[in-house]
Every structure is written in C-alpha cells, then in structure tokens.
Coordinates of C-alpha atoms in Angstrom, one line a residue:
M1 CA -18.5 10.3 -47.6
R2 CA -18.8 6.7 -47.9
V3 CA -16.2 5.0 -45.9
F4 CA -16.9 7.6 -43.3
S5 CA -20.4 6.4 -43.3
A6 CA -19.5 3.1 -43.0
C7 CA -17.5 3.8 -40.1
L8 CA -20.7 5.5 -38.2
K9 CA -22.1 2.4 -39.8
M10 CA -20.3 -0.6 -37.9
M11 CA -19.9 2.0 -34.8
K12 CA -23.8 2.2 -34.5
Y13 CA -23.4 -1.5 -35.0
Y14 CA -21.4 -2.0 -31.8
K15 CA -22.1 0.5 -30.0
T16 CA -22.9 -2.0 -27.2
T17 CA -19.9 -1.4 -27.4
F18 CA -19.1 1.6 -27.1
V19 CA -21.1 2.2 -24.2
I20 CA -19.2 -1.0 -22.0
Y21 CA -15.8 0.5 -22.8
F22 CA -17.4 3.8 -21.5
L23 CA -19.0 3.2 -18.8
V24 CA -15.7 0.8 -17.9
F25 CA -12.7 3.8 -18.2
V26 CA -15.5 6.7 -16.8
G27 CA -16.1 4.3 -13.7
L28 CA -11.9 3.7 -13.4
L29 CA -11.1 8.1 -13.9
L30 CA -14.0 8.3 -10.8
S31 CA -12.3 5.5 -9.2
M32 CA -9.0 7.2 -8.9
T33 CA -9.8 10.2 -8.6
L34 CA -11.7 10.1 -5.6
L35 CA -9.8 6.8 -4.0
G36 CA -6.0 9.7 -4.9
D37 CA -8.8 13.1 -3.2
T38 CA -8.2 10.9 -0.2
N39 CA -6.3 12.5 3.0
M40 CA -5.5 15.4 0.2
Y41 CA -6.1 18.9 1.7
G42 CA -4.6 22.7 -0.7
D43 CA -4.8 23.9 2.0
F44 CA -3.2 24.1 5.7
R45 CA -4.8 21.8 8.4
E46 CA -3.3 21.1 11.2
N47 CA -2.4 17.5 11.9
K48 CA -1.9 15.5 16.0
P49 CA -0.2 12.0 15.0
N50 CA -0.7 9.9 18.3
Y51 CA 2.3 8.8 20.3
T52 CA 3.6 6.8 23.2
L53 CA 6.4 7.6 25.4
I54 CA 7.7 5.6 27.9
A55 CA 9.9 6.0 30.6
R56 CA 12.0 4.4 31.5
D57 CA 13.8 6.5 33.7
E58 CA 13.0 7.9 36.9
G59 CA 10.1 11.1 37.1
G60 CA 12.2 14.4 36.5
V61 CA 11.8 17.4 34.8
L62 CA 13.2 16.8 31.1
E63 CA 10.6 14.2 30.6
N64 CA 8.4 16.4 32.0
G65 CA 9.3 18.7 30.0
L66 CA 9.3 16.5 26.6
R67 CA 6.0 14.6 28.5
E68 CA 4.2 18.8 27.8
I69 CA 5.9 20.1 24.1
L70 CA 4.0 15.9 23.1
D71 CA 1.0 16.5 24.7
E72 CA 0.5 20.6 22.6
Y73 CA 1.9 19.0 18.7
G74 CA 0.5 14.8 19.1
T75 CA -2.2 13.0 20.5
Y76 CA -1.0 10.9 24.0
V77 CA -1.8 7.2 23.7
E78 CA -1.1 5.2 26.5
L79 CA 1.2 1.7 25.5
E80 CA 2.4 -0.8 28.4
D81 CA 6.1 -0.9 28.9
S82 CA 6.3 -4.8 26.3
K83 CA 7.8 -5.7 22.4
E84 CA 4.1 -6.8 22.0
A85 CA 2.4 -4.3 22.5
M86 CA 4.0 -2.0 20.7
M87 CA 4.6 -4.0 17.9
D88 CA 1.1 -4.2 17.8
A89 CA 0.7 -0.3 17.7
G90 CA 2.7 -0.4 15.2
F91 CA 1.1 -3.5 12.6
Y92 CA -2.7 -1.2 13.4
E93 CA -1.4 2.1 13.0
A94 CA -2.8 3.1 16.4
V95 CA 0.6 5.2 16.6
D96 CA 2.6 7.1 14.6
G97 CA 6.1 7.4 16.6
I98 CA 7.0 6.0 20.5
F99 CA 9.1 7.4 22.5
I100 CA 11.7 5.1 25.0
V101 CA 13.3 7.6 27.7
P102 CA 15.9 5.6 28.7
Q103 CA 17.1 5.2 32.0
G104 CA 19.0 7.1 33.8
F105 CA 18.6 9.7 31.3
E106 CA 18.0 12.6 33.4
D107 CA 21.5 12.7 34.9
D108 CA 23.2 12.5 31.2
F109 CA 21.9 15.1 30.1
W110 CA 22.5 17.7 32.6
S111 CA 26.4 15.8 33.2
G112 CA 26.6 16.7 29.3
K113 CA 26.5 13.3 28.8
E114 CA 24.2 12.4 27.0
Q115 CA 22.3 9.1 26.3
K116 CA 19.5 8.8 23.0
L117 CA 16.4 8.6 23.4
G118 CA 14.6 5.6 21.9
L119 CA 12.4 6.6 19.4
W120 CA 10.6 4.5 17.1
Q121 CA 7.8 5.8 14.2
R122 CA 5.3 4.9 11.4
P123 CA 7.5 3.8 8.3
G124 CA 5.7 5.4 5.1
T125 CA 4.4 8.6 7.2
A126 CA 5.8 12.7 7.8
S127 CA 3.8 12.4 10.7
G128 CA 6.3 9.5 13.2
Y129 CA 9.3 12.3 11.5
Y130 CA 7.0 15.6 13.0
L131 CA 6.7 14.5 16.2
Q132 CA 11.1 13.2 16.2
S133 CA 11.2 17.2 14.7
V134 CA 9.1 17.7 18.3
A135 CA 11.1 16.5 20.8
E136 CA 14.5 16.8 19.1
Q137 CA 14.2 20.8 19.0
Y138 CA 13.0 19.8 22.2
L139 CA 16.3 19.1 23.2
T140 CA 18.1 21.2 20.9
M141 CA 16.2 24.1 23.7
M142 CA 17.6 22.5 26.9
R143 CA 20.6 22.4 25.9
L144 CA 21.1 26.0 24.7
Y145 CA 19.8 27.0 28.0
R146 CA 22.1 24.5 29.8
D147 CA 25.3 25.4 27.8
S148 CA 24.7 28.8 28.5
G149 CA 24.2 29.3 32.2
S150 CA 21.3 31.3 31.7
G151 CA 19.7 29.8 34.6
T152 CA 20.6 26.4 38.2
D153 CA 17.0 25.9 38.0
R154 CA 15.9 22.8 36.1
E155 CA 12.0 23.4 37.2
E156 CA 12.5 26.5 35.3
I157 CA 14.5 26.0 33.1
S158 CA 12.3 23.4 31.4
S159 CA 10.2 25.6 31.3
E160 CA 11.6 28.6 29.8
A161 CA 12.0 26.0 26.8
V162 CA 9.2 24.5 26.5
A163 CA 7.3 28.4 26.5
S164 CA 10.1 29.3 23.8
M165 CA 8.0 26.4 22.2
K166 CA 4.5 27.2 22.7
K167 CA 5.1 30.8 20.7
E168 CA 3.1 31.0 17.7
T169 CA 3.5 33.0 15.0
E170 CA 0.7 34.2 12.6
V171 CA 0.3 33.3 9.0
T172 CA -2.1 35.5 6.6
M173 CA -2.8 33.7 3.3
R174 CA -3.8 35.7 0.4
R175 CA -5.2 34.7 -2.9
Y176 CA -3.4 36.5 -6.3
L177 CA -6.6 35.7 -7.6
N178 CA -9.7 36.7 -8.4
G179 CA -11.6 32.9 -8.0
G180 CA -9.9 30.6 -5.8
M181 CA -7.1 28.1 -6.1
V182 CA -7.2 24.9 -8.4
S183 CA -8.6 22.0 -5.6
E184 CA -6.8 18.3 -6.0
K185 CA -9.8 16.8 -7.2
I186 CA -10.1 18.3 -10.7
K187 CA -6.8 18.2 -11.0
L188 CA -6.7 14.0 -10.4
F189 CA -9.0 13.7 -12.4
Q190 CA -7.2 16.1 -15.7
R191 CA -4.2 14.2 -14.7
F192 CA -6.0 11.0 -15.3
L193 CA -7.5 12.2 -18.0
P194 CA -5.0 11.4 -20.9
Y195 CA -5.3 6.8 -19.6
V196 CA -8.6 7.4 -20.7
L197 CA -8.8 9.0 -23.3
L198 CA -6.7 7.1 -24.9
L199 CA -7.8 4.1 -24.1
L200 CA -11.5 5.0 -25.9
C201 CA -10.6 6.9 -29.1
L202 CA -7.3 3.8 -29.7
S203 CA -10.5 1.7 -28.4
G204 CA -13.6 2.8 -30.6
V205 CA -10.9 3.1 -33.7
N206 CA -9.0 0.3 -33.8
I207 CA -12.8 -2.3 -33.6
V208 CA -14.0 -0.4 -36.9
F209 CA -10.7 -0.4 -38.6
L210 CA -10.3 -4.5 -38.8
N211 CA -13.5 -4.7 -40.6
L212 CA -11.8 -2.3 -42.9
K213 CA -8.2 -4.9 -43.6
R214 CA -10.5 -7.8 -43.9
P215 CA -9.7 -9.6 -46.7
E216 CA -12.5 -9.3 -49.0
I217 CA -13.6 -6.0 -48.0
R218 CA -9.2 -4.6 -48.2
M219 CA -9.6 -6.0 -52.0
R220 CA -13.3 -4.7 -53.1
N221 CA -12.1 -1.1 -51.1
L222 CA -8.1 -1.7 -53.1
C223 CA -10.7 -1.9 -57.0
S224 CA -13.1 0.8 -55.4
P225 CA -13.3 4.6 -58.2
I226 CA -11.8 6.0 -54.6
R227 CA -8.8 7.1 -54.3
P228 CA -7.3 6.3 -51.8
F229 CA -6.2 9.6 -50.8
H230 CA -9.8 10.8 -50.1
M231 CA -10.4 7.0 -48.6
A232 CA -8.1 8.3 -45.5
F233 CA -9.9 11.3 -45.5
Q234 CA -12.8 9.8 -44.5
K235 CA -10.6 7.4 -42.4
L236 CA -9.6 10.4 -40.2
L237 CA -12.1 12.2 -40.4
Y238 CA -13.9 9.1 -38.2
V239 CA -11.3 9.3 -35.9
C240 CA -11.7 13.0 -35.2
V241 CA -15.4 11.4 -34.9
I242 CA -14.4 8.8 -32.1
G243 CA -12.0 11.4 -29.9
T244 CA -13.8 14.3 -30.2
G245 CA -16.7 12.7 -29.3
S246 CA -14.9 10.9 -25.8
W247 CA -12.5 13.9 -25.0
A248 CA -16.5 16.5 -25.2
L249 CA -17.8 13.0 -22.8
M250 CA -15.5 13.5 -20.9
N251 CA -15.4 17.2 -19.7
V252 CA -19.3 16.6 -19.2
V253 CA -18.1 13.8 -16.9
G254 CA -15.5 16.0 -15.3
S255 CA -17.7 19.5 -15.2
L256 CA -20.7 17.2 -13.2
V257 CA -18.2 15.3 -10.3
C258 CA -16.7 18.5 -9.8
F259 CA -18.9 20.7 -10.1
K260 CA -18.7 22.3 -6.9
E261 CA -14.5 23.2 -7.6
W262 CA -15.4 24.2 -10.6
A263 CA -18.2 26.7 -9.2
G264 CA -15.4 28.9 -6.7
M265 CA -12.5 29.3 -9.5
D266 CA -11.3 31.7 -11.7
W267 CA -12.7 30.7 -15.5
R268 CA -9.2 31.1 -16.8
F269 CA -8.9 27.8 -15.0
P270 CA -10.7 25.6 -17.0
A271 CA -10.5 28.0 -20.0
L272 CA -6.5 27.2 -20.0
M273 CA -7.6 23.0 -18.7
I274 CA -9.1 23.1 -21.7
L275 CA -6.9 23.7 -24.0
N276 CA -4.2 22.2 -23.2
S277 CA -6.9 19.1 -23.1
I278 CA -7.3 20.0 -26.8
F279 CA -3.7 19.3 -27.7
L280 CA -3.8 16.1 -25.8
L281 CA -6.4 15.8 -28.0
L282 CA -4.4 16.5 -31.7
V283 CA -1.9 14.2 -30.2
V284 CA -4.1 10.8 -28.9
I285 CA -6.1 11.7 -32.5
S286 CA -2.2 10.2 -34.2
I287 CA -1.3 8.3 -32.1
S288 CA -5.1 6.3 -32.7
L289 CA -3.9 6.7 -36.9
L290 CA -1.3 4.9 -35.8
C291 CA -1.4 2.3 -33.6
S292 CA -4.7 1.9 -36.7
S293 CA -1.8 0.7 -38.6
F294 CA 0.0 -2.6 -37.1
I295 CA -3.6 -3.6 -35.8
Q296 CA -4.9 -6.9 -38.0
S297 CA -6.3 -8.8 -35.0
S298 CA -8.0 -8.7 -32.0
N299 CA -5.9 -9.6 -29.2
A300 CA -3.0 -7.1 -31.2
Q301 CA -5.7 -4.9 -30.6
N302 CA -6.3 -5.6 -27.0
F303 CA -1.7 -6.1 -26.5
V304 CA -1.5 -3.0 -27.9
T305 CA -4.0 -0.6 -26.8
N306 CA -3.1 -1.7 -23.2
L307 CA 0.6 -1.5 -24.3
C308 CA 0.5 2.6 -25.8
S309 CA -2.2 3.4 -23.2
L310 CA -0.3 1.5 -19.8
G311 CA 3.0 2.7 -21.2
L312 CA 3.0 6.3 -22.4
C313 CA 1.2 6.8 -18.7
F314 CA 3.0 5.3 -16.6
L315 CA 6.3 7.7 -18.6
S316 CA 4.9 10.4 -18.6
G317 CA 3.4 11.3 -14.7
V318 CA 0.2 9.4 -14.6
F319 CA -0.1 7.7 -12.6
V320 CA 3.2 8.8 -10.8
P321 CA 3.4 11.8 -9.9
L322 CA 6.6 14.5 -12.2
E323 CA 8.2 14.7 -8.2
V324 CA 8.6 11.7 -7.2
L325 CA 9.6 10.3 -10.8
S326 CA 13.7 10.1 -11.6
S327 CA 16.1 12.3 -13.5
G328 CA 17.3 9.5 -15.8
I329 CA 12.7 8.7 -16.3
L330 CA 11.9 12.4 -16.7
H331 CA 15.3 12.3 -19.5
I332 CA 13.3 9.8 -21.1
A333 CA 9.4 10.9 -20.5
K334 CA 10.0 14.4 -22.3
F335 CA 10.2 12.3 -25.6
I336 CA 6.9 11.5 -25.4
P337 CA 4.1 13.9 -25.8
V338 CA 2.0 12.8 -23.0
Y339 CA 4.6 14.4 -20.7
W340 CA 4.1 17.8 -22.6
Y341 CA 0.5 17.8 -21.2
E342 CA 1.3 16.6 -17.3
D343 CA 4.1 19.5 -17.1
N344 CA 1.5 22.0 -18.5
L345 CA -0.9 20.7 -16.4
N346 CA 0.2 21.0 -13.3
K347 CA 1.4 24.7 -14.4
I348 CA -2.0 25.9 -14.7
C349 CA -3.1 24.6 -11.5
G350 CA -0.2 26.2 -9.1
L351 CA -0.5 29.4 -11.2
T352 CA -0.6 32.7 -10.0
G353 CA -1.4 35.8 -11.9
F354 CA -2.1 35.9 -15.5
T355 CA 0.8 38.0 -17.0
T356 CA 3.2 37.3 -19.6
E357 CA 5.0 35.9 -17.5
N358 CA 3.2 33.2 -16.6
L359 CA 2.0 32.0 -18.7
N360 CA 4.4 31.6 -22.3
P361 CA 5.4 28.5 -20.6
I362 CA 2.0 27.1 -20.8
W363 CA 1.7 28.5 -24.6
Q364 CA 5.0 26.5 -25.0
G365 CA 3.5 23.1 -23.2
M366 CA 0.7 23.0 -25.9
A367 CA 3.1 23.9 -29.1
L368 CA 5.1 20.9 -28.1
Q369 CA 2.0 18.7 -27.8
A370 CA 1.3 20.4 -31.5
G371 CA 4.3 20.0 -33.0
F372 CA 4.2 15.5 -31.5
A373 CA 1.1 15.2 -33.0
A374 CA 2.0 17.0 -36.5
A375 CA 5.3 14.6 -36.9
I376 CA 3.4 11.4 -35.3
F377 CA 0.2 12.6 -37.5
C378 CA 3.8 12.1 -40.5
V379 CA 4.4 9.3 -39.9
Y380 CA 0.8 7.2 -40.0
L381 CA 1.3 9.0 -43.9
L382 CA 4.9 7.9 -44.8
V383 CA 3.3 4.5 -43.2
N384 CA 0.2 3.9 -44.7
K385 CA 2.0 5.9 -48.7
Y386 CA 4.3 2.9 -47.7
K387 CA 1.4 0.3 -47.7
E388 CA -1.1 1.3 -50.4
Q389 CA 2.5 1.3 -52.1
A390 CA 3.5 -2.4 -51.5
A391 CA -0.8 -3.2 -52.2
E392 CA -0.6 -1.9 -55.1
A393 CA 2.4 -3.1 -56.6
Y394 CA 1.1 -6.7 -54.9
G395 CA -1.9 -5.9 -57.9
A396 CA 0.4 -5.5 -60.6
V397 CA 1.9 -9.2 -60.2
R398 CA 0.9 -11.7 -62.9
T399 CA 1.0 -15.5 -62.8
E400 CA 2.2 -17.3 -65.6
I401 CA -1.3 -18.1 -67.1
E402 CA -1.9 -15.2 -67.5
N403 CA 1.3 -14.4 -69.0

C-alpha cells in the first residue's frame, strides 16, 4: 500500500490547506442554509400585508365596505395622495399594495358603468396579488347582490357582502406519520450538500494527485515494481477516504446545526436522506476520479473544480429549486446525476407514508445515481487505461543512439 501511504502523507502535509477548504466551504453551506431559511415556514401562518386606500371619490358605501374588508385581511398605512409619496412608499417597501378609488366610482358602479379600480402592487411578492384578490372578491360579491335584485338598500347590500367574506371555515391539519415533517432548514442543508461535497472532494483529491503527475515522480512510478492495477486501486482507496471523510464531516455539521429539527422527526426521514447522500457520494467519488485524469496544473485544478461543481449544481436544482426550472433545462438535467439526488430529496421530504408505492420512486432514483456512478467510473477506467498504454508505448521508443 505504498501509493496509498504516500497519498496520506501528502494529505497530512497539506492539512492546513484541507482545514481552510473545510472551514470555507462549511461556512458557505451554513450561510446558504440559514439565509435561505428566512421567511420560509412549514405550516400555515396568517399574514396581513400593508396597504393604502386613496379615495378620490366622495365617501360612499362601496368605499367604506372595501376599506372594512381590506382592514380584515391587511394593515392600513396612511399616505398622502401624491405621486412622490406613493413612489417612496413602494421603493422603501412600506406598502404591498396601493388602491386608488377614482372619482365617480360609486355612482358608476351602481349604474352599471363601472370604472376600473386603480391598483399598484409591489413586484416580486405574493402580498400584492393577495390584496388584489381580496378587493376583486368584494367587488364581485357586490355585483352579485346588485344584479340579483335581492335588495335596494346599499348599506344592507354592502354589509351582507362583507359578512359573507368574513365567514371562516375551520381547517384541521392531520399528520400521517409518528413524528414531525421535514423542516425547511434540513431540506436546504441537504439541497446544498452536493455543491460543498463536490468542492471538498475535488480539491482534496487533485491537490494530492498533482504531485503524482510531476515528471520525476511519474517516471519513477513507471519503472517501479508496482503494477498499474494496484496503483489505480490504491488511488481509488484514497479518493474513497477523502470522499467518505468529507461526507461524514458534513453530516456531523448538519446534525449539530439542525439538532432541534432532527429531534422531533420520524427516524425514517433521516435514514432515507443519509442513504440518498451515500449514493451521491458514489457519484462524487467517480467524478473526482475522472476529473483527476485531466488535471495537469493547479490553474487547471481550480478551473475544473469550479466548472464541475457550479455547472452540475446550477443545472440540477441545487441553487434554483427544480419547480422553478423550465422544461427544457429539466430535460437536460435528467442526464446529470445530481438531479436525481435533488429529485429524490424532494420526494423524501414530501412523503406522507412509507408504503411500497411511496418508496419505489425513491429506490429508482437511488438506482439511477448508482448507475451514473458506475458509468462515470467506467469512463475513468478507459481514460486511465489509454494513458497507461500511451506511457508504455512512449517507454518502448528507442533513440538513434540506443539503436
């Protein structure tokens, strides 16, 4: 095991570099997890967005009813009727929606010639659409009462419409499992795990293998009594040690950071996640071996490490959730092994039971990851065999002086 021992000695020599890599990448993973967990909830919570109602019409029944129903679902913020004030409120995110009741809106509504209610909503958020939906529901309810002829008193019609919208239905949430569901923090940590695992494994492998590719070391290895198969096996063993060590450290960090979330959860969730990450580890080990065959310098190491980690993760749902990706990108992502890890993670977090029917898609995803790992490893063997044959052929060449 001379090659394996040499790799471990070089790893010990670069221990400071490994520690720096680990701290930087773990810090990156934790920051992405904790920042991504902000404003994400695993249950239903009441949200009352801020709104402003600017009435340019004389006060009437319709305006009062609209204000009453908006107060029920939102929080009123007073603003003056000026373009500058509304622009400042939108820029500083003081309000999520601004309603403008145009002049003559009340009379036109009851006569059947409706004007459009002015509305500005803060872009990129669902709060503005929520407020718009509430206002449209109220106006639709008022139209139904008006057109049905159920009453002629405007005050009575408005009060009935508001009362109808204030009716609530009791919702009962039931769990189908013994423990709690998967929290968003755990899901985010597991989602970003492939990126950091790729960075750690690629960096830890290539920084050592670059020394073995130095010309003097390479020539000495070619004339050594160690067979190429044994050398390749010992290098594979070293990669497995690096990958397994990185995987174990990341899981320990994840357990410490998400300890409270893990405590109240059904034990089968973490078991499936760990099993899913083990198959991801096989993929990472195969990719690290394949990339090590092409890297010849430290500059190439940084380039290939960033290209593989960022490229594979951007297209596989690590940084962007799979639900947001377009159908074209999803078709491409299915040829990337990290995609099946992320897809499996979503299926595990969405489990409502552990029946055979629910678990079969997860087993299939793990089998696909194992298939990708085997295919990449076979490609590595072919590349390594080709390079060994090229080296042996070069060693068989004789110069004119030797002839």
